[in-house]
Amino acid sequence: MDTLTVMQKVVPELKDVLERRYTILRAVRTLGPVGRRNLTHELGLSERTVRSDLDILRAQGLVLASSEGVLLSPEGEVVLARLDEMARKLHDVAGLEAALGEIFGLQRVIVVPGDSDSDPSVKRDMVQVAGEYLRSILRDGDILAVTGGTTLAQVAECFPGESFNRRVTVVPARGGLGEDIRIQANTIAVRLAEKLGGSYRLLHAPEDVLPCYVEQILREPRIRDVIALSKRAKVLLHGIGTAEEMARRRGLDDDTTMGLIARGAVGEAFGYYFNAKGEIVYSTSSVGLRLHDLENISKVVAVAGGRSKAWAILAVLSTGRCHVCITDEGAARRVMRLKESTKTEGGVTDDHQDWD
Amino acid sequence: MDTLTVMQKVVPELKDVLERRYTILRAVRTLGPVGRRNLTHELGLSERTVRSDLDILRAQGLVLASSEGVLLSPEGEVVLARLDEMARKLHDVAGLEAALGEIFGLQRVIVVPGDSDSDPSVKRDMVQVAGEYLRSILRDGDILAVTGGTTLAQVAECFPGESFNRRVTVVPARGGLGEDIRIQANTIAVRLAEKLGGSYRLLHAPEDVLPCYVEQILREPRIRDVIALSKRAKVLLHGIGTAEEMARRRGLDDDTTMGLIARGAVGEAFGYYFNAKGEIVYSTSSVGLRLHDLENISKVVAVAGGRSKAWAILAVLSTGRCHVCITDEGAARRVMRLKESTKTEGGVTDDHQDWD
DNA sequence: AGCAGTGGGACATTTTCTGTCCCGCTAGGT
DNA sequence: ACCTAGCGGGACAGAAAATGTCCCACTGCT
């Protein structure tokens, strides 16, 4: 019986407090020097609670308070790292990582404890470890291709560390999509390039262009160049979306959407819709990286979390095109269960409800 | 950094609660099925506190409540055993045991975490492990000799387990001493024999008889027999007293007491007063086991705890007559410090105050 | 039958926690 | 040089939890 288990048995009240402070510490780590109210708003806790906890953490020397906000002390970082370890052990994410890697033939899997769907702070963790992973693999002169999406946007936003300063070129792998500027591949490329201290290129083209115009657009030199660049990328960082959500975001009409669903589309990545087996069900006549271009990219990194995305992740990983997957525990566990089920009976009944 | 240390950093409030519940659990273990008020009185905590904690522990399935009181559940025993381990690790008592064993050439040392002086529950723990140790070494037909004292009385009182049922003979090693019937060697022998399921003999003689009568008393067949029996004991279980306390308990007059102190007497065991080097300073002209009789006893077991007894324990262990020592952390640590000091400078200045 | 000791209920009181202000300060932008 | 958004910290009333102290019905034992 584990030390932590024993504690929880003897002092069950501990759990709440420990988890709350762990969340606060993680938020402080990610959000750098941050104010009390900002944290409050970010974590959805009450101001007073956050304050009391911060007072205690400060008294314990884990966080430092300055005029620009609180931030982790060196000791706090050590303690937090140990808490991370403990959480990983408690949830056995290492086992999950190994299992997922085995099933989908991945080079590397990183699973963050928790579930982005029920706890927003988990998503911050996930995108931050994605950032750290990027830091660890990018070298001078590398080209990094990125797609759009809320997750990718957050990766760019929360990219950790100050001066990376490797001469990396960031290029969008896809054209523009939807109205929200914050989650465009272009915007993300810019933000990431800033954080990385590298340069970027923009893809001045919409993603969903009518087929007859595609060829014409591809003749544009500035567009052609950027696409050519993205095909030579060393790393592709892409998100994964559920088929429904992406269809909605692309503004597909109801008929097309129904058709997608009917053909079993559950996941989307870089313009392609896949069914649970990883087969292409539909692809946008799109401007940008094509699926077969991935063969020349040495690291295709998927980032997505939240148990609601499990089907989508299952679909995309099943393509066998990804090398690395960064996700969270909630998604990973459900992906595992789905994989088990589809293996034996080819389908799962009613797995769309949200368990706890 | 240890899991427990991390916890204490992040949730410092934990310590109080954890220690309190640990104490309660230990008390429940020792005092068997015990009522709430009884516990309250025993632990010096308020009734409501004990009650709230018990409610939680019961909800956690660690204790069971019946009409005769609360007692540990099987799971509770497991958890408590792990807590014991944790406490031992936290206080590094294993290191203390090894060090003490090395210094005084002991076969076996058992140190219980805590300090009997500041926490009465520690003494209960100590006497209980003493009981367990006894259980583990006594065999059919063995003779067990015991001395008097509050600690020994408690060993008898808290002797763990139901039916031991080994045919052990318990004999008092010393005659009567003082007025308090509960701490007489005779009484203790009876209680222990009951708990062990063995038989006992009584020594109907006072300990502090005038020298001229000693010989006469020793001619009494029933006394002579019992003493002869104690000399053939396999195990001698004895307490250790401070010189002052024992002098007072024996009702020695002020002159004698001052003389004892002047000659450096700090510790007492089975009627002998020792200085810090373990040399005999004074011995009562007593009826019972003599020091040289110990040579024929294969296990001489000393039981004493509380930092206030450190000098006394140091003295008695320094005689080299003991094989086993069962004590608590508070005493053990101070004994170590005293030993260090006396080794280098031959004395320690003002070590009688009680540090925390 | 009496009794000592048990757990559980109840309640007023105290202490702690919590939500919500305001305030003075500092840094960064204008 | 000023302005302002955001910072930590102080303050305080109301809510909630912990605490001390009863009483009560029950049970096992003498």
Short mmCIF file of C-alpha atoms (C1' of nucleotides) in Angstrom, two decimals, chain A residues 35-38 51 58 66 69-70, chain D residues 6-13 18:
data_model
loop_
_atom_site.label_atom_id
_atom_site.label_comp_id
_atom_site.label_asym_id
_atom_site.label_seq_id
_atom_site.Cartn_x
_atom_site.Cartn_y
_atom_site.Cartn_z
CA GLY A 35 -1.98 38.03 -10.22
CA ARG A 36 -4.41 36.63 -7.74
CA ARG A 37 -7.56 37.64 -9.63
CA ASN A 38 -6.18 36.45 -12.90
CA ARG A 51 -5.67 33.78 -1.81
CA ARG A 58 4.06 31.47 0.15
CA SER A 66 6.23 40.36 -6.28
CA GLY A 69 2.27 38.67 -9.38
CA VAL A 70 3.18 35.33 -7.86
"C1'" DG D 6 -3.14 45.07 -12.51
"C1'" DC D 7 -0.75 43.83 -8.46
"C1'" DG D 8 -0.70 42.40 -3.15
"C1'" DG D 9 -2.66 43.26 1.14
"C1'" DG D 10 -6.14 44.87 4.62
"C1'" DA D 11 -10.71 44.62 6.36
"C1'" DC D 12 -15.13 42.74 7.55
"C1'" DA D 13 -19.62 40.57 7.71
"C1'" DA D 18 -15.09 22.71 14.57
#
